Amino acid sequence: MPPVAPRSGDAIFANVERVNAELFTLTYGAIVRQLLTDLEEVEEVNKQLDQMGYNIGVRLIDEFLAKSHVSRCVDFKETAEVIAKVGFKMFLGITATVTNWDAEGTSCSLVLEDNPLVDFVELPDTCQGLYYCNILSGVIRGALEMVSMKTEVTWVRDMLRGDDAYELQVKLLKQVPEEYPYKDDE
Amino acid sequence: MQFFGGSEISPSLPAPTASGNNALMMYVFNRNGICLLYREWNRPLRTLNAQQDHKLMFGLLFSLKSLTAKMDPTSMDKGNLGVPQLPRQGCSFHSFHTNTYKLSFMETPSGIKIILVTHPRTGDLREPLKYIYNLYVEHVVKNPLYTPGTLIK
């Protein structure tokens, strides 16, 4: 049987089990609120959100690969396109655009026009350093690490801080090839 | 699951019956070589202890992948044999069969390898392997009590 072609983000989004968007937003807001109360330091909360995102990403990649049937991406450009078009659509219902490629093709920006995590959210003055959506950067980092790409993901623009859109910068640090894990003499 | 039959051990290999009593063994490995799952249904001969058996299987697949990629007549770029490959290079084999069994293999980009050893006259098993992978995702990956990289209980 010929292999199944990769499905588009819309098709998968239609098939996947969905939750109420407001429930999702409010739950995420409650998580961030609780982290702020427990940890108090904005930097600590940022790091914790990133770590939580990393743990999610490590598992999310398998679900993504199983549902979307994408095969190995040939290069980082294709990877970024797949994340923006299929990944974001499948899990959050939004599409991102990929812009700002640098000369070597190792760094790009994903721009999100709307973001379901931040509906109804305003940042108070005491939390100005908070990256509210830092969980997303952790998810992307975790997922890419499981497909042998070490990346660094940072927020460039954040609407909660007054910019006009959400922009994530994804930088490929290196590709880690699979190695034989056992020592030869054992 | 109707695909797998019972687990009686018999000295001769049973022919595939209409009810699909086909599978002999199944392994699931992750990218670090840890065997996450091993199930056997019909394995008359056991030569090594479990640890060595898993290592042997993983090593076999790793080397076979490397070998098939190096012998690929259609690819342009070839490194030396044994050099760890970047994930996007090279083709990947999906099954081999001998006169007593057939081994089918599927690897995902995230490094999860699913191996099914069956009767030699079994057809192409890529679809069932994908189905198993989906089951893995649904029940193992989404289970909050499961730590990635440990044995599946």
PDB file of N, CA and C in Angstrom, chain A residues 1 3-4 58-63 65-67 69-75 145-148 175-182 186, chain B residues 31-33 55 58-59 62 65 84-88 107-110 112-113 124 127 130 133-134 136-138 141-143 146 148:
ATOM      1  N   MET A   1       0.857  -1.193   0.000  1.00  0.00           N
ATOM      2  CA  MET A   1       0.000   0.000   0.000  1.00  0.00           C
ATOM      3  C   MET A   1       0.884   1.230   0.000  1.00  0.00           C
ATOM      4  N   PRO A   3       2.374   4.827   0.981  1.00  0.00           N
ATOM      5  CA  PRO A   3       2.266   5.527   2.256  1.00  0.00           C
ATOM      6  C   PRO A   3       1.228   6.638   2.174  1.00  0.00           C
ATOM      7  N   VAL A   4       0.572   6.883   3.310  1.00  0.00           N
ATOM      8  CA  VAL A   4      -0.457   7.922   3.362  1.00  0.00           C
ATOM      9  C   VAL A   4       0.200   9.289   3.239  1.00  0.00           C
ATOM     10  N   VAL A  58       7.909  17.144  24.547  1.00  0.00           N
ATOM     11  CA  VAL A  58       8.524  15.837  24.385  1.00  0.00           C
ATOM     12  C   VAL A  58       7.477  14.769  24.081  1.00  0.00           C
ATOM     13  N   ARG A  59       6.280  14.895  24.638  1.00  0.00           N
ATOM     14  CA  ARG A  59       5.222  13.932  24.358  1.00  0.00           C
ATOM     15  C   ARG A  59       4.389  14.324  23.151  1.00  0.00           C
ATOM     16  N   LEU A  60       4.262  15.641  22.978  1.00  0.00           N
ATOM     17  CA  LEU A  60       3.404  16.150  21.907  1.00  0.00           C
ATOM     18  C   LEU A  60       3.898  15.725  20.539  1.00  0.00           C
ATOM     19  N   ILE A  61       5.219  15.611  20.391  1.00  0.00           N
ATOM     20  CA  ILE A  61       5.785  15.314  19.075  1.00  0.00           C
ATOM     21  C   ILE A  61       5.276  13.969  18.571  1.00  0.00           C
ATOM     22  N   ASP A  62       5.126  12.987  19.458  1.00  0.00           N
ATOM     23  CA  ASP A  62       4.632  11.680  19.018  1.00  0.00           C
ATOM     24  C   ASP A  62       3.201  11.778  18.549  1.00  0.00           C
ATOM     25  N   GLU A  63       2.395  12.516  19.268  1.00  0.00           N
ATOM     26  CA  GLU A  63       1.007  12.648  18.837  1.00  0.00           C
ATOM     27  C   GLU A  63       0.945  13.368  17.499  1.00  0.00           C
ATOM     28  N   LEU A  65       3.257  13.442  15.155  1.00  0.00           N
ATOM     29  CA  LEU A  65       3.721  12.588  14.060  1.00  0.00           C
ATOM     30  C   LEU A  65       2.696  11.527  13.723  1.00  0.00           C
ATOM     31  N   ALA A  66       2.030  11.001  14.743  1.00  0.00           N
ATOM     32  CA  ALA A  66       1.050   9.952  14.487  1.00  0.00           C
ATOM     33  C   ALA A  66      -0.142  10.497  13.719  1.00  0.00           C
ATOM     34  N   LYS A  67      -0.613  11.685  14.085  1.00  0.00           N
ATOM     35  CA  LYS A  67      -1.830  12.169  13.448  1.00  0.00           C
ATOM     36  C   LYS A  67      -1.555  12.813  12.105  1.00  0.00           C
ATOM     37  N   HIS A  69       1.069  12.304   9.896  1.00  0.00           N
ATOM     38  CA  HIS A  69       1.761  11.504   8.873  1.00  0.00           C
ATOM     39  C   HIS A  69       2.852  12.263   8.129  1.00  0.00           C
ATOM     40  N   VAL A  70       3.450  13.284   8.709  1.00  0.00           N
ATOM     41  CA  VAL A  70       4.533  13.937   7.974  1.00  0.00           C
ATOM     42  C   VAL A  70       5.753  13.039   8.063  1.00  0.00           C
ATOM     43  N   SER A  71       6.507  12.999   6.991  1.00  0.00           N
ATOM     44  CA  SER A  71       7.742  12.216   7.044  1.00  0.00           C
ATOM     45  C   SER A  71       8.856  13.160   7.474  1.00  0.00           C
ATOM     46  N   ARG A  72      10.066  12.655   7.526  1.00  0.00           N
ATOM     47  CA  ARG A  72      11.197  13.478   7.938  1.00  0.00           C
ATOM     48  C   ARG A  72      11.285  14.757   7.102  1.00  0.00           C
ATOM     49  N   CYS A  73      11.460  15.870   7.751  1.00  0.00           N
ATOM     50  CA  CYS A  73      11.622  17.119   7.017  1.00  0.00           C
ATOM     51  C   CYS A  73      13.040  17.204   6.481  1.00  0.00           C
ATOM     52  N   VAL A  74      13.156  17.704   5.268  1.00  0.00           N
ATOM     53  CA  VAL A  74      14.468  17.698   4.630  1.00  0.00           C
ATOM     54  C   VAL A  74      15.395  18.723   5.254  1.00  0.00           C
ATOM     55  N   ASP A  75      14.870  19.900   5.591  1.00  0.00           N
ATOM     56  CA  ASP A  75      15.734  20.910   6.195  1.00  0.00           C
ATOM     57  C   ASP A  75      14.926  21.734   7.179  1.00  0.00           C
ATOM     58  N   GLU A 145      13.581  18.868  19.979  1.00  0.00           N
ATOM     59  CA  GLU A 145      14.698  18.099  20.503  1.00  0.00           C
ATOM     60  C   GLU A 145      14.478  16.601  20.290  1.00  0.00           C
ATOM     61  N   MET A 146      13.226  16.164  20.314  1.00  0.00           N
ATOM     62  CA  MET A 146      12.956  14.754  20.101  1.00  0.00           C
ATOM     63  C   MET A 146      13.117  14.339  18.646  1.00  0.00           C
ATOM     64  N   VAL A 147      13.176  15.310  17.735  1.00  0.00           N
ATOM     65  CA  VAL A 147      13.490  14.958  16.353  1.00  0.00           C
ATOM     66  C   VAL A 147      14.890  15.405  16.006  1.00  0.00           C
ATOM     67  N   SER A 148      15.764  15.349  16.974  1.00  0.00           N
ATOM     68  CA  SER A 148      17.200  15.566  16.792  1.00  0.00           C
ATOM     69  C   SER A 148      17.602  16.982  16.423  1.00  0.00           C
ATOM     70  N   GLN A 175      21.993  20.122  14.661  1.00  0.00           N
ATOM     71  CA  GLN A 175      21.290  18.869  14.415  1.00  0.00           C
ATOM     72  C   GLN A 175      22.067  17.781  15.124  1.00  0.00           C
ATOM     73  N   VAL A 176      21.382  16.992  15.928  1.00  0.00           N
ATOM     74  CA  VAL A 176      22.087  15.964  16.683  1.00  0.00           C
ATOM     75  C   VAL A 176      21.805  14.614  16.040  1.00  0.00           C
ATOM     76  N   PRO A 177      22.762  13.989  15.392  1.00  0.00           N
ATOM     77  CA  PRO A 177      22.460  12.716  14.735  1.00  0.00           C
ATOM     78  C   PRO A 177      22.277  11.603  15.760  1.00  0.00           C
ATOM     79  N   GLU A 178      21.569  10.564  15.352  1.00  0.00           N
ATOM     80  CA  GLU A 178      21.344   9.455  16.267  1.00  0.00           C
ATOM     81  C   GLU A 178      22.604   8.641  16.418  1.00  0.00           C
ATOM     82  N   GLU A 179      22.932   8.315  17.639  1.00  0.00           N
ATOM     83  CA  GLU A 179      24.171   7.566  17.848  1.00  0.00           C
ATOM     84  C   GLU A 179      23.861   6.226  18.454  1.00  0.00           C
ATOM     85  N   TYR A 180      24.739   5.315  18.258  1.00  0.00           N
ATOM     86  CA  TYR A 180      24.565   3.990  18.836  1.00  0.00           C
ATOM     87  C   TYR A 180      24.750   4.086  20.341  1.00  0.00           C
ATOM     88  N   PRO A 181      23.741   3.767  21.114  1.00  0.00           N
ATOM     89  CA  PRO A 181      23.824   4.064  22.544  1.00  0.00           C
ATOM     90  C   PRO A 181      24.645   3.096  23.378  1.00  0.00           C
ATOM     91  N   TYR A 182      24.926   1.912  22.846  1.00  0.00           N
ATOM     92  CA  TYR A 182      25.662   0.948  23.686  1.00  0.00           C
ATOM     93  C   TYR A 182      27.146   1.048  23.419  1.00  0.00           C
ATOM     94  N   GLU A 186      30.504  -3.964  25.645  1.00  0.00           N
ATOM     95  CA  GLU A 186      29.589  -4.591  26.611  1.00  0.00           C
ATOM     96  C   GLU A 186      28.891  -5.797  26.023  1.00  0.00           C
TER      97      GLU A 186
ATOM     98  N   ARG B  31      14.571   6.166  21.207  1.00  0.00           N
ATOM     99  CA  ARG B  31      15.777   6.523  20.470  1.00  0.00           C
ATOM    100  C   ARG B  31      17.050   6.227  21.235  1.00  0.00           C
ATOM    101  N   ASN B  32      16.984   6.010  22.535  1.00  0.00           N
ATOM    102  CA  ASN B  32      18.198   5.702  23.284  1.00  0.00           C
ATOM    103  C   ASN B  32      18.459   4.218  23.402  1.00  0.00           C
ATOM    104  N   GLY B  33      17.679   3.409  22.728  1.00  0.00           N
ATOM    105  CA  GLY B  33      17.926   1.985  22.776  1.00  0.00           C
ATOM    106  C   GLY B  33      17.236   1.276  23.914  1.00  0.00           C
ATOM    107  N   LYS B  55      19.370  -5.781  23.294  1.00  0.00           N
ATOM    108  CA  LYS B  55      20.526  -5.054  22.749  1.00  0.00           C
ATOM    109  C   LYS B  55      20.831  -5.544  21.349  1.00  0.00           C
ATOM    110  N   PHE B  58      18.249  -4.154  18.926  1.00  0.00           N
ATOM    111  CA  PHE B  58      18.445  -2.740  18.647  1.00  0.00           C
ATOM    112  C   PHE B  58      19.665  -2.520  17.778  1.00  0.00           C
ATOM    113  N   GLY B  59      20.738  -3.240  18.111  1.00  0.00           N
ATOM    114  CA  GLY B  59      21.963  -3.100  17.341  1.00  0.00           C
ATOM    115  C   GLY B  59      21.771  -3.535  15.903  1.00  0.00           C
ATOM    116  N   PHE B  62      19.840  -0.820  14.059  1.00  0.00           N
ATOM    117  CA  PHE B  62      20.654   0.361  13.863  1.00  0.00           C
ATOM    118  C   PHE B  62      21.622   0.137  12.713  1.00  0.00           C
ATOM    119  N   LYS B  65      19.825  -0.124   9.288  1.00  0.00           N
ATOM    120  CA  LYS B  65      19.434   1.196   8.767  1.00  0.00           C
ATOM    121  C   LYS B  65      20.622   1.879   8.140  1.00  0.00           C
ATOM    122  N   PRO B  84      27.452   8.294  12.388  1.00  0.00           N
ATOM    123  CA  PRO B  84      26.047   8.528  12.744  1.00  0.00           C
ATOM    124  C   PRO B  84      25.399   9.446  11.719  1.00  0.00           C
ATOM    125  N   GLN B  85      24.197   9.076  11.318  1.00  0.00           N
ATOM    126  CA  GLN B  85      23.566   9.835  10.251  1.00  0.00           C
ATOM    127  C   GLN B  85      22.737  10.959  10.773  1.00  0.00           C
ATOM    128  N   LEU B  86      22.661  12.023  10.018  1.00  0.00           N
ATOM    129  CA  LEU B  86      21.692  13.049  10.304  1.00  0.00           C
ATOM    130  C   LEU B  86      20.315  12.487   9.984  1.00  0.00           C
ATOM    131  N   PRO B  87      19.329  12.872  10.733  1.00  0.00           N
ATOM    132  CA  PRO B  87      18.028  12.204  10.603  1.00  0.00           C
ATOM    133  C   PRO B  87      17.394  12.289   9.233  1.00  0.00           C
ATOM    134  N   ARG B  88      17.749  13.280   8.435  1.00  0.00           N
ATOM    135  CA  ARG B  88      17.008  13.368   7.179  1.00  0.00           C
ATOM    136  C   ARG B  88      17.674  12.652   6.025  1.00  0.00           C
ATOM    137  N   GLU B 107      10.035   3.171  11.955  1.00  0.00           N
ATOM    138  CA  GLU B 107      10.664   4.146  12.821  1.00  0.00           C
ATOM    139  C   GLU B 107      10.053   5.516  12.604  1.00  0.00           C
ATOM    140  N   THR B 108       9.773   6.217  13.655  1.00  0.00           N
ATOM    141  CA  THR B 108       9.227   7.559  13.527  1.00  0.00           C
ATOM    142  C   THR B 108      10.363   8.563  13.618  1.00  0.00           C
ATOM    143  N   PRO B 109      10.155   9.781  13.139  1.00  0.00           N
ATOM    144  CA  PRO B 109      11.206  10.798  13.270  1.00  0.00           C
ATOM    145  C   PRO B 109      11.586  11.057  14.719  1.00  0.00           C
ATOM    146  N   SER B 110      10.703  10.755  15.666  1.00  0.00           N
ATOM    147  CA  SER B 110      11.070  10.995  17.055  1.00  0.00           C
ATOM    148  C   SER B 110      11.851   9.834  17.646  1.00  0.00           C
ATOM    149  N   ILE B 112      11.053   6.528  17.886  1.00  0.00           N
ATOM    150  CA  ILE B 112      10.348   5.352  18.395  1.00  0.00           C
ATOM    151  C   ILE B 112      10.375   4.290  17.314  1.00  0.00           C
ATOM    152  N   LYS B 113      10.867   3.089  17.676  1.00  0.00           N
ATOM    153  CA  LYS B 113      10.962   2.014  16.694  1.00  0.00           C
ATOM    154  C   LYS B 113      10.017   0.894  17.130  1.00  0.00           C
ATOM    155  N   ASP B 124       2.255  -6.981   3.806  1.00  0.00           N
ATOM    156  CA  ASP B 124       2.926  -5.759   4.203  1.00  0.00           C
ATOM    157  C   ASP B 124       2.312  -5.226   5.500  1.00  0.00           C
ATOM    158  N   GLU B 127       0.730  -0.645   7.589  1.00  0.00           N
ATOM    159  CA  GLU B 127      -0.482  -0.053   8.162  1.00  0.00           C
ATOM    160  C   GLU B 127      -0.716  -0.486   9.601  1.00  0.00           C
ATOM    161  N   LYS B 130       1.545   1.379  11.847  1.00  0.00           N
ATOM    162  CA  LYS B 130       1.091   2.756  12.101  1.00  0.00           C
ATOM    163  C   LYS B 130      -0.037   2.740  13.125  1.00  0.00           C
ATOM    164  N   TYR B 133       1.389   2.427  16.443  1.00  0.00           N
ATOM    165  CA  TYR B 133       1.967   3.698  16.863  1.00  0.00           C
ATOM    166  C   TYR B 133       0.880   4.636  17.367  1.00  0.00           C
ATOM    167  N   ASN B 134      -0.264   4.634  16.682  1.00  0.00           N
ATOM    168  CA  ASN B 134      -1.366   5.471  17.150  1.00  0.00           C
ATOM    169  C   ASN B 134      -1.840   5.054  18.524  1.00  0.00           C
ATOM    170  N   TYR B 136       0.012   3.615  20.728  1.00  0.00           N
ATOM    171  CA  TYR B 136       1.067   4.043  21.646  1.00  0.00           C
ATOM    172  C   TYR B 136       0.840   5.491  22.040  1.00  0.00           C
ATOM    173  N   VAL B 137       0.532   6.320  21.044  1.00  0.00           N
ATOM    174  CA  VAL B 137       0.331   7.735  21.321  1.00  0.00           C
ATOM    175  C   VAL B 137      -0.869   7.940  22.228  1.00  0.00           C
ATOM    176  N   GLU B 138      -1.946   7.298  21.873  1.00  0.00           N
ATOM    177  CA  GLU B 138      -3.164   7.539  22.635  1.00  0.00           C
ATOM    178  C   GLU B 138      -3.021   7.119  24.088  1.00  0.00           C
ATOM    179  N   VAL B 141       1.675   7.886  25.528  1.00  0.00           N
ATOM    180  CA  VAL B 141       2.186   9.251  25.551  1.00  0.00           C
ATOM    181  C   VAL B 141       1.242  10.168  26.311  1.00  0.00           C
ATOM    182  N   LYS B 142      -0.045   9.932  26.161  1.00  0.00           N
ATOM    183  CA  LYS B 142      -0.980  10.845  26.800  1.00  0.00           C
ATOM    184  C   LYS B 142      -1.243  10.487  28.252  1.00  0.00           C
ATOM    185  N   ASN B 143      -0.632   9.450  28.737  1.00  0.00           N
ATOM    186  CA  ASN B 143      -0.861   9.047  30.111  1.00  0.00           C
ATOM    187  C   ASN B 143      -0.008   9.908  31.026  1.00  0.00           C
ATOM    188  N   TYR B 146       2.958   8.273  33.043  1.00  0.00           N
ATOM    189  CA  TYR B 146       4.032   7.565  32.371  1.00  0.00           C
ATOM    190  C   TYR B 146       5.226   8.495  32.167  1.00  0.00           C
ATOM    191  N   PRO B 148       8.446   9.359  30.062  1.00  0.00           N
ATOM    192  CA  PRO B 148       9.024   8.964  28.787  1.00  0.00           C
ATOM    193  C   PRO B 148      10.412   8.353  28.981  1.00  0.00           C
TER     194      PRO B 148
END
